[in-house]
Amino acid sequence: MLHGGDIYTDGILKGKNLLDYSSNINPLGTPKGFSENIGEALKNVVRYPDIKYRELIDNIKNYIGVKNVEYILGNGAAEIIDLSISCFQSIIIVVPSFVEYEINAKKWNCKIEYSYLSRNMEFDYNDIMNKLKNVEAVIIGNPNNPNGGTIDKDKFQEILDFCEENEKTIIIDEAFIEFVGEKEHGFAKYTNKYKCLFIIRAITKFFAMPGVRFGYGITKNSKLATSIKEKQNPWNINCFAELAVKYSFSDERYIKKSLLWIEEERRFLFHELCEVNCFEMVFPTNANFILCKLKDIDEDELYAFCLKKEIIIRKASNFRGLNKGFIRLAIKDRESNERLIKVLKSYS
Amino acid sequence: MLHGGDIYTDGILKGKNLLDYSSNINPLGTPKGFSENIGEALKNVVRYPDIKYRELIDNIKNYIGVKNVEYILGNGAAEIIDLSISCFQSIIIVVPSFVEYEINAKKWNCKIEYSYLSRNMEFDYNDIMNKLKNVEAVIIGNPNNPNGGTIDKDKFQEILDFCEENEKTIIIDEAFIEFVGEKEHGFAKYTNKYKCLFIIRAITKFFAMPGVRFGYGITKNSKLATSIKEKQNPWNINCFAELAVKYSFSDERYIKKSLLWIEEERRFLFHELCEVNCFEMVFPTNANFILCKLKDIDEDELYAFCLKKEIIIRKASNFRGLNKGFIRLAIKDRESNERLIKVLKSYS
């Protein structure tokens, strides 16, 4: 299993009350405005979308609050990650991280340098800085998947300045940034000032819409933006994604409610997981998932144990730098989290 | 304007009862089952689609009726056209045809040979055959856009046999094939026998769903299929496209009704257009659009004239091999067609 959450394989979905802790989606579901106004999209289905997606881009601009930069639209963040990496001949991938970075880099014959997180799952800023001299770009998650750690802006400043001066590119994957809660953690606003930045965002996780397929890139580097756009096909965004953006980004009530939920449940689940016997370490997270180091059990055993109790956990050994001694858990609603904790604590 | 139907530019859409004859979409609208069952997709939005799209592929297989071949799914036919062309270093493009073939081939540094239609807009099978010796592949529309001509299977047999024996690939874009009406015109069934074939289909035109974004490729050449799939991103198909396929391909009533409409209106509009004074030639078509050669007027003048009457026509000069002396018209419902004819006949 390459990705988390392949609940379709072997039909394990069928007829079971399965709790999927391998997939990190906001449990509050999609913002109501989306389904309530689905008729708008149904009306638009019969015609081609605006090939320039003017209204869609305006809605994103209003949400992000940065005007004079380029917005690049993708059929999921997957397309944006892939095409941004394709523009470089060499790149640092900060790992462990989302496996697609490496798959994409290899596909485009992009030379890879790896910068490993420390044993405490913290970014090694010095290592990134040293390796930057030999490459054109770096890709880093903020917060990073699978551990949920965010970039320390003070420690990152030197890297930012170096890249800006030396025409290197920093790709920051912020697919989970909304879960962090405080706006100061994200780098979208920095694109106004730093041409070296390329920020990737999506509606997938926070707005609970993986089925819609929509992600986007933000950069002031118009040469990079043009390189990516030239590789894209026309009409790559469907009309339901246009609707999703329209009714999600403006739904302040949904956003506020989601932030209240994640702050409370992140604290709750983290503390409860710290008391689980088969965990040697639970890593602090700013995202909606938690990485755990196992004790006296491997991922396969714990996966099988949980599956029997109708819970799916994310094995983490296919993340570069991790091994069978790690798993990742989503943060869900209180009822589900309690069910998860009960199951995990029952293992001894 | 690169593509037809950019009705968004300059806001010409706003507040007008505009008839868009530049866009070739089935005027019957989307099959009812799609909107009636939209709730299924809304339920699925919150989770990732099956990364292998098993049910979706089964639905396509049942519709096409060919089992032991590969189905490659695309975010619109645009993705399939692009990625299939990317697999070759040299290709014949039969022109005039959909402008994306050339754009894609150039993007991938694929060497292009052009095979021009005859003055009567017929395929030059001998020319294709001769040029095939120097290239790896050929791409051809069936029916071809902008003229609507279909491949003559008898005359094409030699090309088919030659490609099969010499490991050349024939990409046939059948985005409009359903409008032709008789099943014998399509090459999908031939993929069972001929490994050299790569057929491109879509739900865009016949099922009136350009907003959903879904196309697919069919081939027995598993090496080619793998090359394309390796270039694709995971989860490239949205859950609304899954729903669209489910409720469109099985809607026999809609399909039958659409065929009755197109056969009648194609005949009607063709004969009426033959009596328009400013047309020197109206080309016979098997599709849902008609190419017309202008007399004593150019595309810009006729476009401006029609726009004043709130009708948009497709200028055809950006099709390689055509010039400002051609336009393309969609075939729509009787009421619209009558309005179009009245406007065209009023020009003198």
mmCIF file of C-alpha atoms in Angstrom, chain B residues 4-333:
data_model
loop_
_atom_site.group_PDB
_atom_site.id
_atom_site.type_symbol
_atom_site.label_atom_id
_atom_site.label_comp_id
_atom_site.label_asym_id
_atom_site.label_seq_id
_atom_site.Cartn_x
_atom_site.Cartn_y
_atom_site.Cartn_z
ATOM 1 C CA GLY B 4 -13.910 27.723 -29.655
ATOM 2 C CA GLY B 5 -16.460 28.911 -27.205
ATOM 3 C CA ASP B 6 -14.601 31.327 -24.950
ATOM 4 C CA ILE B 7 -17.876 33.026 -24.122
ATOM 5 C CA TYR B 8 -16.407 34.393 -20.903
ATOM 6 C CA THR B 9 -13.922 36.814 -22.454
ATOM 7 C CA ASP B 10 -15.022 40.442 -22.658
ATOM 8 C CA GLY B 11 -18.099 39.516 -20.682
ATOM 9 C CA ILE B 12 -20.104 38.870 -23.821
ATOM 10 C CA LEU B 13 -22.164 36.411 -21.822
ATOM 11 C CA LYS B 14 -23.570 39.017 -19.486
ATOM 12 C CA GLY B 15 -27.258 39.693 -19.741
ATOM 13 C CA LYS B 16 -27.634 38.390 -23.246
ATOM 14 C CA ASN B 17 -29.694 35.609 -24.715
ATOM 15 C CA LEU B 18 -26.594 34.349 -26.465
ATOM 16 C CA LEU B 19 -26.692 31.272 -28.690
ATOM 17 C CA ASP B 20 -23.293 29.584 -28.653
ATOM 18 C CA TYR B 21 -22.787 27.832 -31.986
ATOM 19 C CA SER B 22 -19.046 27.559 -31.356
ATOM 20 C CA SER B 23 -19.401 24.840 -28.715
ATOM 21 C CA ASN B 24 -20.498 21.349 -29.802
ATOM 22 C CA ILE B 25 -22.494 20.019 -26.878
ATOM 23 C CA ASN B 26 -25.606 17.816 -27.017
ATOM 24 C CA PRO B 27 -28.508 20.286 -26.520
ATOM 25 C CA LEU B 28 -30.557 17.637 -24.672
ATOM 26 C CA GLY B 29 -28.484 18.408 -21.576
ATOM 27 C CA THR B 30 -27.027 15.894 -19.144
ATOM 28 C CA PRO B 31 -28.769 12.558 -18.589
ATOM 29 C CA LYS B 32 -31.292 13.006 -15.779
ATOM 30 C CA GLY B 33 -29.828 10.234 -13.654
ATOM 31 C CA PHE B 34 -26.812 12.415 -12.984
ATOM 32 C CA SER B 35 -28.610 15.270 -11.248
ATOM 33 C CA GLU B 36 -31.192 12.958 -9.696
ATOM 34 C CA ASN B 37 -28.473 10.949 -7.981
ATOM 35 C CA ILE B 38 -26.097 13.794 -7.211
ATOM 36 C CA GLY B 39 -26.547 12.949 -3.525
ATOM 37 C CA GLU B 40 -24.375 9.857 -4.018
ATOM 38 C CA ALA B 41 -21.452 12.014 -5.116
ATOM 39 C CA LEU B 42 -22.077 14.527 -2.333
ATOM 40 C CA LYS B 43 -21.767 11.644 0.125
ATOM 41 C CA ASN B 44 -18.518 10.518 -1.474
ATOM 42 C CA VAL B 45 -16.934 13.980 -1.616
ATOM 43 C CA VAL B 46 -15.510 13.586 1.892
ATOM 44 C CA ARG B 47 -13.363 10.614 1.025
ATOM 45 C CA TYR B 48 -10.670 9.889 -1.499
ATOM 46 C CA PRO B 49 -11.885 8.051 -4.573
ATOM 47 C CA ASP B 50 -10.760 4.446 -5.018
ATOM 48 C CA ILE B 51 -7.208 5.004 -6.254
ATOM 49 C CA LYS B 52 -7.765 2.175 -8.737
ATOM 50 C CA TYR B 53 -11.258 3.397 -9.805
ATOM 51 C CA ARG B 54 -12.509 -0.190 -10.024
ATOM 52 C CA GLU B 55 -16.258 0.493 -10.263
ATOM 53 C CA LEU B 56 -15.711 3.325 -12.747
ATOM 54 C CA ILE B 57 -13.649 1.121 -15.040
ATOM 55 C CA ASP B 58 -16.251 -1.654 -14.814
ATOM 56 C CA ASN B 59 -18.940 0.793 -15.913
ATOM 57 C CA ILE B 60 -16.880 1.857 -18.922
ATOM 58 C CA LYS B 61 -16.122 -1.753 -19.834
ATOM 59 C CA ASN B 62 -19.806 -2.597 -19.850
ATOM 60 C CA TYR B 63 -20.547 0.390 -22.065
ATOM 61 C CA ILE B 64 -17.748 -0.198 -24.562
ATOM 62 C CA GLY B 65 -18.128 -3.971 -24.486
ATOM 63 C CA VAL B 66 -14.435 -4.794 -24.695
ATOM 64 C CA LYS B 67 -13.017 -6.562 -21.668
ATOM 65 C CA ASN B 68 -9.415 -7.625 -22.028
ATOM 66 C CA VAL B 69 -7.881 -4.270 -22.831
ATOM 67 C CA GLU B 70 -6.562 -1.410 -20.741
ATOM 68 C CA TYR B 71 -8.704 1.589 -19.811
ATOM 69 C CA ILE B 72 -6.825 4.777 -18.931
ATOM 70 C CA LEU B 73 -8.766 7.483 -17.143
ATOM 71 C CA GLY B 74 -8.254 11.189 -17.754
ATOM 72 C CA ASN B 75 -9.285 14.531 -16.278
ATOM 73 C CA GLY B 76 -11.009 15.251 -19.568
ATOM 74 C CA ALA B 77 -9.967 13.807 -22.917
ATOM 75 C CA ALA B 78 -7.384 16.622 -22.878
ATOM 76 C CA GLU B 79 -5.239 14.682 -20.396
ATOM 77 C CA ILE B 80 -5.449 11.489 -22.455
ATOM 78 C CA ILE B 81 -4.581 13.249 -25.716
ATOM 79 C CA ASP B 82 -1.643 14.988 -24.058
ATOM 80 C CA LEU B 83 -0.194 11.903 -22.374
ATOM 81 C CA SER B 84 -0.689 9.561 -25.319
ATOM 82 C CA ILE B 85 1.175 11.978 -27.600
ATOM 83 C CA SER B 86 3.911 12.331 -24.954
ATOM 84 C CA CYS B 87 4.880 8.694 -25.510
ATOM 85 C CA PHE B 88 6.189 9.278 -29.041
ATOM 86 C CA GLN B 89 9.149 11.054 -30.542
ATOM 87 C CA SER B 90 7.486 11.569 -33.907
ATOM 88 C CA ILE B 91 3.880 11.715 -35.022
ATOM 89 C CA ILE B 92 1.633 12.441 -37.998
ATOM 90 C CA ILE B 93 -1.134 14.886 -37.185
ATOM 91 C CA VAL B 94 -3.994 14.717 -39.655
ATOM 92 C CA VAL B 95 -5.093 18.340 -40.163
ATOM 93 C CA PRO B 96 -7.129 20.486 -39.956
ATOM 94 C CA SER B 97 -8.032 19.050 -36.548
ATOM 95 C CA PHE B 98 -8.348 19.817 -32.832
ATOM 96 C CA VAL B 99 -5.574 22.331 -32.104
ATOM 97 C CA GLU B 100 -4.443 20.596 -28.912
ATOM 98 C CA TYR B 101 -2.771 17.768 -30.878
ATOM 99 C CA GLU B 102 -0.188 20.178 -32.180
ATOM 100 C CA ILE B 103 0.185 22.069 -28.904
ATOM 101 C CA ASN B 104 0.776 18.813 -27.027
ATOM 102 C CA ALA B 105 3.207 17.414 -29.589
ATOM 103 C CA LYS B 106 5.283 20.593 -29.461
ATOM 104 C CA LYS B 107 5.253 20.572 -25.668
ATOM 105 C CA TRP B 108 6.801 17.107 -25.648
ATOM 106 C CA ASN B 109 9.293 17.921 -28.436
ATOM 107 C CA CYS B 110 7.611 15.365 -30.608
ATOM 108 C CA LYS B 111 8.549 15.726 -34.288
ATOM 109 C CA ILE B 112 5.448 16.475 -36.339
ATOM 110 C CA GLU B 113 4.492 15.483 -39.880
ATOM 111 C CA TYR B 114 1.215 16.901 -41.133
ATOM 112 C CA SER B 115 -1.184 15.021 -43.364
ATOM 113 C CA TYR B 116 -3.668 17.453 -44.853
ATOM 114 C CA LEU B 117 -7.260 16.629 -45.710
ATOM 115 C CA SER B 118 -8.112 16.963 -49.390
ATOM 116 C CA ARG B 119 -9.941 20.050 -50.675
ATOM 117 C CA ASN B 120 -13.153 18.119 -50.121
ATOM 118 C CA MET B 121 -12.115 17.590 -46.501
ATOM 119 C CA GLU B 122 -11.484 13.891 -47.000
ATOM 120 C CA PHE B 123 -8.686 11.896 -45.384
ATOM 121 C CA ASP B 124 -5.698 11.346 -47.675
ATOM 122 C CA TYR B 125 -5.076 7.689 -46.808
ATOM 123 C CA ASN B 126 -2.177 7.349 -49.255
ATOM 124 C CA ASP B 127 -0.433 10.339 -47.762
ATOM 125 C CA ILE B 128 -0.838 8.981 -44.231
ATOM 126 C CA MET B 129 0.470 5.605 -45.369
ATOM 127 C CA ASN B 130 3.540 7.143 -46.993
ATOM 128 C CA LYS B 131 4.380 9.363 -44.039
ATOM 129 C CA LEU B 132 3.938 6.531 -41.526
ATOM 130 C CA LYS B 133 7.244 5.030 -42.577
ATOM 131 C CA ASN B 134 9.117 7.895 -40.938
ATOM 132 C CA VAL B 135 7.217 8.273 -37.664
ATOM 133 C CA GLU B 136 6.182 6.294 -34.589
ATOM 134 C CA ALA B 137 2.519 7.253 -34.502
ATOM 135 C CA VAL B 138 -0.416 9.034 -36.098
ATOM 136 C CA ILE B 139 -3.286 10.930 -34.479
ATOM 137 C CA ILE B 140 -6.568 11.275 -36.335
ATOM 138 C CA GLY B 141 -10.076 12.379 -35.391
ATOM 139 C CA ASN B 142 -13.028 10.042 -36.030
ATOM 140 C CA PRO B 143 -15.180 11.941 -36.734
ATOM 141 C CA ASN B 144 -12.664 14.657 -37.380
ATOM 142 C CA ASN B 145 -13.051 18.137 -35.970
ATOM 143 C CA PRO B 146 -13.807 20.646 -37.642
ATOM 144 C CA ASN B 147 -15.323 18.897 -40.666
ATOM 145 C CA GLY B 148 -17.066 15.880 -39.112
ATOM 146 C CA GLY B 149 -15.821 13.279 -41.584
ATOM 147 C CA THR B 150 -15.351 9.684 -40.421
ATOM 148 C CA ILE B 151 -12.730 7.121 -41.296
ATOM 149 C CA ASP B 152 -13.553 4.797 -44.201
ATOM 150 C CA LYS B 153 -12.771 1.410 -42.725
ATOM 151 C CA ASP B 154 -12.005 -0.252 -46.042
ATOM 152 C CA LYS B 155 -9.545 2.424 -47.076
ATOM 153 C CA PHE B 156 -8.044 2.460 -43.577
ATOM 154 C CA GLN B 157 -7.360 -1.287 -43.450
ATOM 155 C CA GLU B 158 -3.964 -1.027 -45.127
ATOM 156 C CA ILE B 159 -2.838 1.585 -42.584
ATOM 157 C CA LEU B 160 -4.140 -0.568 -39.744
ATOM 158 C CA ASP B 161 -2.290 -3.659 -40.954
ATOM 159 C CA PHE B 162 0.904 -1.740 -41.615
ATOM 160 C CA CYS B 163 0.900 -0.194 -38.121
ATOM 161 C CA GLU B 164 0.138 -3.532 -36.471
ATOM 162 C CA GLU B 165 3.022 -5.232 -38.278
ATOM 163 C CA ASN B 166 5.493 -2.400 -37.799
ATOM 164 C CA GLU B 167 4.726 -1.436 -34.208
ATOM 165 C CA LYS B 168 3.423 2.012 -35.047
ATOM 166 C CA THR B 169 0.576 3.464 -32.972
ATOM 167 C CA ILE B 170 -2.688 4.890 -34.277
ATOM 168 C CA ILE B 171 -4.320 7.309 -31.865
ATOM 169 C CA ILE B 172 -7.963 7.811 -32.845
ATOM 170 C CA ASP B 173 -9.761 10.645 -31.118
ATOM 171 C CA GLU B 174 -13.400 9.554 -30.921
ATOM 172 C CA ALA B 175 -14.651 12.342 -28.652
ATOM 173 C CA PHE B 176 -17.627 12.817 -31.019
ATOM 174 C CA ILE B 177 -18.144 9.195 -32.127
ATOM 175 C CA GLU B 178 -21.524 8.695 -30.420
ATOM 176 C CA PHE B 179 -23.059 11.389 -32.627
ATOM 177 C CA VAL B 180 -22.260 9.357 -35.741
ATOM 178 C CA GLY B 181 -24.976 6.992 -34.733
ATOM 179 C CA GLU B 182 -23.977 3.727 -36.320
ATOM 180 C CA LYS B 183 -21.737 1.645 -34.111
ATOM 181 C CA GLU B 184 -19.683 0.394 -37.054
ATOM 182 C CA HIS B 185 -17.954 3.742 -37.403
ATOM 183 C CA GLY B 186 -16.010 3.477 -34.147
ATOM 184 C CA PHE B 187 -12.771 1.600 -33.559
ATOM 185 C CA ALA B 188 -13.168 0.756 -29.863
ATOM 186 C CA LYS B 189 -14.049 -2.888 -30.616
ATOM 187 C CA TYR B 190 -10.965 -3.186 -32.809
ATOM 188 C CA THR B 191 -8.713 -2.731 -29.749
ATOM 189 C CA ASN B 192 -9.420 -6.364 -28.962
ATOM 190 C CA LYS B 193 -7.557 -7.383 -32.103
ATOM 191 C CA TYR B 194 -5.190 -4.528 -32.944
ATOM 192 C CA LYS B 195 -2.497 -3.682 -30.436
ATOM 193 C CA CYS B 196 -1.539 -0.653 -32.536
ATOM 194 C CA LEU B 197 -4.738 1.187 -31.663
ATOM 195 C CA PHE B 198 -5.232 3.766 -28.942
ATOM 196 C CA ILE B 199 -8.805 5.066 -28.839
ATOM 197 C CA ILE B 200 -9.745 8.266 -27.006
ATOM 198 C CA ARG B 201 -13.316 8.789 -25.812
ATOM 199 C CA ALA B 202 -15.068 11.276 -23.518
ATOM 200 C CA ILE B 203 -18.381 12.075 -21.848
ATOM 201 C CA THR B 204 -17.973 15.760 -22.697
ATOM 202 C CA LYS B 205 -19.860 16.155 -25.962
ATOM 203 C CA PHE B 206 -22.503 13.474 -26.360
ATOM 204 C CA PHE B 207 -23.461 13.371 -22.679
ATOM 205 C CA ALA B 208 -23.167 17.161 -22.417
ATOM 206 C CA MET B 209 -20.787 17.296 -19.475
ATOM 207 C CA PRO B 210 -17.777 19.479 -20.265
ATOM 208 C CA GLY B 211 -17.899 20.812 -16.705
ATOM 209 C CA VAL B 212 -17.337 17.375 -15.165
ATOM 210 C CA ARG B 213 -14.029 16.685 -16.937
ATOM 211 C CA PHE B 214 -13.800 13.070 -17.958
ATOM 212 C CA GLY B 215 -12.208 11.226 -20.851
ATOM 213 C CA TYR B 216 -10.580 7.837 -21.292
ATOM 214 C CA GLY B 217 -8.224 5.848 -23.472
ATOM 215 C CA ILE B 218 -8.626 2.247 -24.658
ATOM 216 C CA THR B 219 -5.767 0.054 -25.832
ATOM 217 C CA LYS B 220 -4.483 -3.483 -25.799
ATOM 218 C CA ASN B 221 -0.915 -2.152 -25.810
ATOM 219 C CA SER B 222 -0.093 -2.565 -22.140
ATOM 220 C CA LYS B 223 3.370 -1.077 -22.534
ATOM 221 C CA LEU B 224 1.837 2.125 -23.881
ATOM 222 C CA ALA B 225 -0.837 2.059 -21.173
ATOM 223 C CA THR B 226 1.820 1.738 -18.492
ATOM 224 C CA SER B 227 3.864 4.610 -19.931
ATOM 225 C CA ILE B 228 0.833 6.861 -19.748
ATOM 226 C CA LYS B 229 -0.253 5.749 -16.283
ATOM 227 C CA GLU B 230 3.222 6.346 -14.897
ATOM 228 C CA LYS B 231 2.910 9.978 -15.903
ATOM 229 C CA GLN B 232 -0.460 10.436 -14.215
ATOM 230 C CA ASN B 233 -1.085 11.713 -10.723
ATOM 231 C CA PRO B 234 -3.038 9.656 -8.201
ATOM 232 C CA TRP B 235 -6.783 10.409 -7.814
ATOM 233 C CA ASN B 236 -6.969 12.288 -11.120
ATOM 234 C CA ILE B 237 -10.709 11.601 -11.493
ATOM 235 C CA ASN B 238 -13.231 13.425 -9.312
ATOM 236 C CA CYS B 239 -16.236 11.712 -7.731
ATOM 237 C CA PHE B 240 -18.720 13.591 -9.923
ATOM 238 C CA ALA B 241 -17.134 12.068 -13.016
ATOM 239 C CA GLU B 242 -17.578 8.643 -11.404
ATOM 240 C CA LEU B 243 -21.261 9.417 -10.925
ATOM 241 C CA ALA B 244 -21.605 10.811 -14.462
ATOM 242 C CA VAL B 245 -20.295 7.611 -16.019
ATOM 243 C CA LYS B 246 -22.517 5.465 -13.821
ATOM 244 C CA TYR B 247 -25.740 7.202 -14.827
ATOM 245 C CA SER B 248 -24.928 8.205 -18.425
ATOM 246 C CA PHE B 249 -23.622 5.074 -20.053
ATOM 247 C CA SER B 250 -26.589 3.031 -18.832
ATOM 248 C CA ASP B 251 -29.207 5.591 -19.878
ATOM 249 C CA GLU B 252 -30.468 3.930 -23.056
ATOM 250 C CA ARG B 253 -33.441 6.252 -23.329
ATOM 251 C CA TYR B 254 -31.192 9.324 -23.377
ATOM 252 C CA ILE B 255 -28.881 7.741 -25.921
ATOM 253 C CA LYS B 256 -31.767 6.791 -28.211
ATOM 254 C CA LYS B 257 -33.376 10.219 -27.923
ATOM 255 C CA SER B 258 -30.062 11.918 -28.694
ATOM 256 C CA LEU B 259 -29.573 9.806 -31.798
ATOM 257 C CA LEU B 260 -33.044 10.623 -33.070
ATOM 258 C CA TRP B 261 -32.357 14.315 -32.517
ATOM 259 C CA ILE B 262 -28.938 14.392 -34.212
ATOM 260 C CA GLU B 263 -30.036 12.422 -37.263
ATOM 261 C CA GLU B 264 -32.968 14.711 -37.848
ATOM 262 C CA GLU B 265 -31.259 18.010 -37.093
ATOM 263 C CA ARG B 266 -28.079 17.154 -38.985
ATOM 264 C CA ARG B 267 -30.126 16.549 -42.120
ATOM 265 C CA PHE B 268 -32.276 19.627 -41.552
ATOM 266 C CA LEU B 269 -29.452 22.057 -40.760
ATOM 267 C CA PHE B 270 -27.221 20.766 -43.546
ATOM 268 C CA HIS B 271 -29.879 21.306 -46.177
ATOM 269 C CA GLU B 272 -30.782 24.734 -44.845
ATOM 270 C CA LEU B 273 -27.141 25.831 -44.725
ATOM 271 C CA CYS B 274 -26.707 24.773 -48.346
ATOM 272 C CA GLU B 275 -29.110 27.562 -49.199
ATOM 273 C CA VAL B 276 -27.231 30.283 -47.355
ATOM 274 C CA ASN B 277 -25.865 32.811 -49.855
ATOM 275 C CA CYS B 278 -22.607 33.594 -48.097
ATOM 276 C CA PHE B 279 -21.529 29.924 -48.079
ATOM 277 C CA GLU B 280 -19.572 28.605 -51.029
ATOM 278 C CA MET B 281 -19.527 25.068 -49.653
ATOM 279 C CA VAL B 282 -21.095 23.153 -46.788
ATOM 280 C CA PHE B 283 -19.121 20.018 -46.009
ATOM 281 C CA PRO B 284 -20.945 16.727 -45.375
ATOM 282 C CA THR B 285 -20.637 15.698 -41.726
ATOM 283 C CA ASN B 286 -21.237 12.673 -39.513
ATOM 284 C CA ALA B 287 -20.775 14.670 -36.327
ATOM 285 C CA ASN B 288 -22.740 17.375 -34.494
ATOM 286 C CA PHE B 289 -21.049 20.287 -36.226
ATOM 287 C CA ILE B 290 -20.751 21.548 -39.789
ATOM 288 C CA LEU B 291 -17.810 23.198 -41.527
ATOM 289 C CA CYS B 292 -18.710 25.890 -44.041
ATOM 290 C CA LYS B 293 -16.580 27.625 -46.649
ATOM 291 C CA LEU B 294 -17.417 31.308 -46.952
ATOM 292 C CA LYS B 295 -18.121 33.285 -50.128
ATOM 293 C CA ASP B 296 -17.354 37.025 -50.412
ATOM 294 C CA ILE B 297 -17.008 37.415 -46.635
ATOM 295 C CA ASP B 298 -14.405 36.407 -44.083
ATOM 296 C CA GLU B 299 -14.798 34.808 -40.652
ATOM 297 C CA ASP B 300 -14.333 38.097 -38.778
ATOM 298 C CA GLU B 301 -17.073 39.855 -40.681
ATOM 299 C CA LEU B 302 -19.531 36.992 -40.298
ATOM 300 C CA TYR B 303 -18.603 36.581 -36.616
ATOM 301 C CA ALA B 304 -19.311 40.265 -35.976
ATOM 302 C CA PHE B 305 -22.551 40.098 -37.920
ATOM 303 C CA CYS B 306 -23.794 37.061 -35.973
ATOM 304 C CA LEU B 307 -22.657 38.445 -32.609
ATOM 305 C CA LYS B 308 -24.846 41.481 -33.170
ATOM 306 C CA LYS B 309 -27.724 39.045 -33.500
ATOM 307 C CA GLU B 310 -26.555 37.313 -30.292
ATOM 308 C CA ILE B 311 -25.162 34.235 -31.982
ATOM 309 C CA ILE B 312 -21.563 33.077 -31.587
ATOM 310 C CA ILE B 313 -20.014 31.127 -34.439
ATOM 311 C CA ARG B 314 -16.635 29.397 -34.497
ATOM 312 C CA LYS B 315 -14.030 31.117 -36.620
ATOM 313 C CA ALA B 316 -11.896 28.389 -38.180
ATOM 314 C CA SER B 317 -8.705 30.128 -39.276
ATOM 315 C CA ASN B 318 -6.688 28.797 -36.332
ATOM 316 C CA PHE B 319 -7.176 25.255 -37.614
ATOM 317 C CA ARG B 320 -4.005 24.391 -39.529
ATOM 318 C CA GLY B 321 -4.818 24.200 -43.227
ATOM 319 C CA LEU B 322 -7.834 26.496 -43.059
ATOM 320 C CA ASN B 323 -7.959 30.271 -43.388
ATOM 321 C CA LYS B 324 -10.320 33.124 -42.707
ATOM 322 C CA GLY B 325 -12.625 31.703 -45.365
ATOM 323 C CA PHE B 326 -14.125 29.044 -43.072
ATOM 324 C CA ILE B 327 -16.410 28.831 -40.046
ATOM 325 C CA ARG B 328 -17.756 25.913 -38.012
ATOM 326 C CA LEU B 329 -21.298 25.659 -36.676
ATOM 327 C CA ALA B 330 -22.678 23.379 -33.992
ATOM 328 C CA ILE B 331 -25.905 21.455 -34.515
ATOM 329 C CA LYS B 332 -28.431 22.358 -31.837
ATOM 330 C CA ASP B 333 -32.160 21.985 -31.222
#
